Tab-separated table of C-alpha atoms in Angstrom:
chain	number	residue	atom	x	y	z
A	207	UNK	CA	-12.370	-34.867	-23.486
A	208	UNK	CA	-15.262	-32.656	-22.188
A	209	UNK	CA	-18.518	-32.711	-24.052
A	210	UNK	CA	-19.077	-29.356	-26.476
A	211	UNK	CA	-21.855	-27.303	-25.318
A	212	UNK	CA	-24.868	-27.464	-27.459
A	213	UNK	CA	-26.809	-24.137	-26.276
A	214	UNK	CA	-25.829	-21.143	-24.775
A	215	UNK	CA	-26.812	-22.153	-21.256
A	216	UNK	CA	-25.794	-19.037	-19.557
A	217	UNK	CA	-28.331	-16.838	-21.621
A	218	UNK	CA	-31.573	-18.343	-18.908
A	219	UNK	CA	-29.824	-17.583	-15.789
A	220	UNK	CA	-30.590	-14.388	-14.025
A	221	UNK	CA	-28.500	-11.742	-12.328
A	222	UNK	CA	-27.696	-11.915	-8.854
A	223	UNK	CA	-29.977	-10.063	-6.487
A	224	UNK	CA	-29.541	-8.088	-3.339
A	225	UNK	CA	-25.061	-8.144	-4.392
A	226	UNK	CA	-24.887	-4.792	-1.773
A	227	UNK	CA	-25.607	-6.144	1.298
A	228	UNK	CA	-24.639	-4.535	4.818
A	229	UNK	CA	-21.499	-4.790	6.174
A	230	UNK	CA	-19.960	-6.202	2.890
A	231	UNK	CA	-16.574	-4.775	2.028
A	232	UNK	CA	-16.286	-3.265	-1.375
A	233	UNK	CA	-13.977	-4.852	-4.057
A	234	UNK	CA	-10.909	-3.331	-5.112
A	235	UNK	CA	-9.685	-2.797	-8.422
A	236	UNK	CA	-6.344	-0.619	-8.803
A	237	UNK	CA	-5.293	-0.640	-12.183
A	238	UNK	CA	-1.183	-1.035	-12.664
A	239	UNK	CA	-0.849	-2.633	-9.588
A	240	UNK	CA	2.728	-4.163	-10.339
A	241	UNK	CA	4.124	-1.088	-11.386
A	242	UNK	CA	7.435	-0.340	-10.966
A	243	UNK	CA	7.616	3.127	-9.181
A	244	UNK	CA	9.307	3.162	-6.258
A	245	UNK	CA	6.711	5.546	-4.234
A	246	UNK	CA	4.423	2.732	-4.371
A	247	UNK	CA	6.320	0.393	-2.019
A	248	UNK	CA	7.344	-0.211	1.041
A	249	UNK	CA	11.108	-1.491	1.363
A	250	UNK	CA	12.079	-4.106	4.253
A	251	UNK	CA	15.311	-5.251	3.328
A	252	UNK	CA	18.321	-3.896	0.987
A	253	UNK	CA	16.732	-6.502	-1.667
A	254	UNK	CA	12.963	-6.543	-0.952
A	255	UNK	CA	9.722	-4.392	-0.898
A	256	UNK	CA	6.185	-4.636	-0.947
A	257	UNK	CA	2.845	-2.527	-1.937
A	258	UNK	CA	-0.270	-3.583	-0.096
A	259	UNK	CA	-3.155	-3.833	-1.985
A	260	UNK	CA	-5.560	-5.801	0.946
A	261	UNK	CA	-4.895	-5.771	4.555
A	262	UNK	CA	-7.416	-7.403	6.848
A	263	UNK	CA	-6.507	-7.232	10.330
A	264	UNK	CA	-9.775	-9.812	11.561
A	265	UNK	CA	-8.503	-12.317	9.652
A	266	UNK	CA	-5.230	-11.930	9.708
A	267	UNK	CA	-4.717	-11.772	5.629
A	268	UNK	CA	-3.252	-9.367	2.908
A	269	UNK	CA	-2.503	-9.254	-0.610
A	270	UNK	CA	0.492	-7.387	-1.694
A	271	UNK	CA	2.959	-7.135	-4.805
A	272	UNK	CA	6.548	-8.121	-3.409
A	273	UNK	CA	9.230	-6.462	-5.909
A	274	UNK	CA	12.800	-7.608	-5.932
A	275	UNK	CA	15.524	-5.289	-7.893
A	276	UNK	CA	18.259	-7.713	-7.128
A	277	UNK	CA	18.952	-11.084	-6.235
A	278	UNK	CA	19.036	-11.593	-2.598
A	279	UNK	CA	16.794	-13.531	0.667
A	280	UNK	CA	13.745	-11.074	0.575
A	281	UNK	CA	12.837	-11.809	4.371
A	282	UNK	CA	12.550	-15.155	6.451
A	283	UNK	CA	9.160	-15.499	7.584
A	284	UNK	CA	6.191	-18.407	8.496
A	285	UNK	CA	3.020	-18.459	6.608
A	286	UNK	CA	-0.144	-18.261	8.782
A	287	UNK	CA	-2.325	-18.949	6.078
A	288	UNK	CA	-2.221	-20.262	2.602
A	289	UNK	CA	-0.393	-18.674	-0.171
A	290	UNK	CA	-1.048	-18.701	-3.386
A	291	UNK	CA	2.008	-16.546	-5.559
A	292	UNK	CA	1.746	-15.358	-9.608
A	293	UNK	CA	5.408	-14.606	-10.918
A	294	UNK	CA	5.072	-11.751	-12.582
A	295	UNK	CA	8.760	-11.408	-14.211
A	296	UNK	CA	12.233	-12.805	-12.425
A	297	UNK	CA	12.811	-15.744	-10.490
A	298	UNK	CA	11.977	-16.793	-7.309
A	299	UNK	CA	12.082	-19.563	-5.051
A	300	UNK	CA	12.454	-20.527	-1.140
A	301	UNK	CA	15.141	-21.842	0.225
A	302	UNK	CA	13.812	-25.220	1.801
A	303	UNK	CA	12.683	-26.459	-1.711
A	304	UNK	CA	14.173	-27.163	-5.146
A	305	UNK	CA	13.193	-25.316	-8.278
A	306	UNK	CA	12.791	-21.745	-8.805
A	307	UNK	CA	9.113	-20.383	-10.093
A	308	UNK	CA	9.514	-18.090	-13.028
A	309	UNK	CA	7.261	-15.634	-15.057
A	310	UNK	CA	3.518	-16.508	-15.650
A	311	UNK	CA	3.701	-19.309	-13.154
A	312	UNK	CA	1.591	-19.809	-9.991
A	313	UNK	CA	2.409	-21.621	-7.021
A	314	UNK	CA	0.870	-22.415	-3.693
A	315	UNK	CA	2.189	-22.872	-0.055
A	316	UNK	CA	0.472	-24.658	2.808
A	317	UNK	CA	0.469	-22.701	6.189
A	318	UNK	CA	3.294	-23.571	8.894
A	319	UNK	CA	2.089	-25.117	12.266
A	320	UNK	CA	3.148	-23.073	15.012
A	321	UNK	CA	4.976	-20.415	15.812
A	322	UNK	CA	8.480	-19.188	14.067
């Protein structure tokens, strides 16, 4: 078991300096980003879409919200990179492992080697 704090540590430590510096990409906040209205998404399969919310085309990464109104193989694919997934509501799972992840779970992929 962890040790209780004693003081409140953070109340010393002073705010970041210089946070805007050139070049650095803004953050992005978009409130309601799972929502459920269609115009939002981009559909690439009978079963599957997908809204973008991060693309970035140097490093070959995005963050999106993949929706699924039915039950059906939302698109075979490799990963490049690591993924790391938050089940909003539903089930989910791929089909080269066992178990299906379910709502308020995480789960994490490594990248595939090669090509596909």
């Amino acid at each position: 078991m962890p040790e209780a704090a004693t003081s409140e540590f953070w109340r010393d430590i002073k705010p970041i300096t210089k946070v805007f510096q050139p070049d650095a990409k803004p953050e992005v906040y978009l409130p309601n980003a799972p929502t459920e209205d269609d115009k939002y998404y981009v559909p690439f399969t009978e079963t599957g879409s997908s809204r973008p919310l991060w693309i970035s085309s140097k490093k070959n990464m995005w963050c999106d919200v993949l929706m699924a109104k039915k039950a059906g193989l939302v698109s075979r694919h490799y990963h490049p990179h690591e993924v790391f997934a938050y089940t909003i509501s539903g089930k989910w799972g791929y089909l080269d492992t066992t178990g299906s992840r379910r709502p308020a779970t995480s789960s994490t992929r490594r990248p595939v080697k090669g090509t596909p």
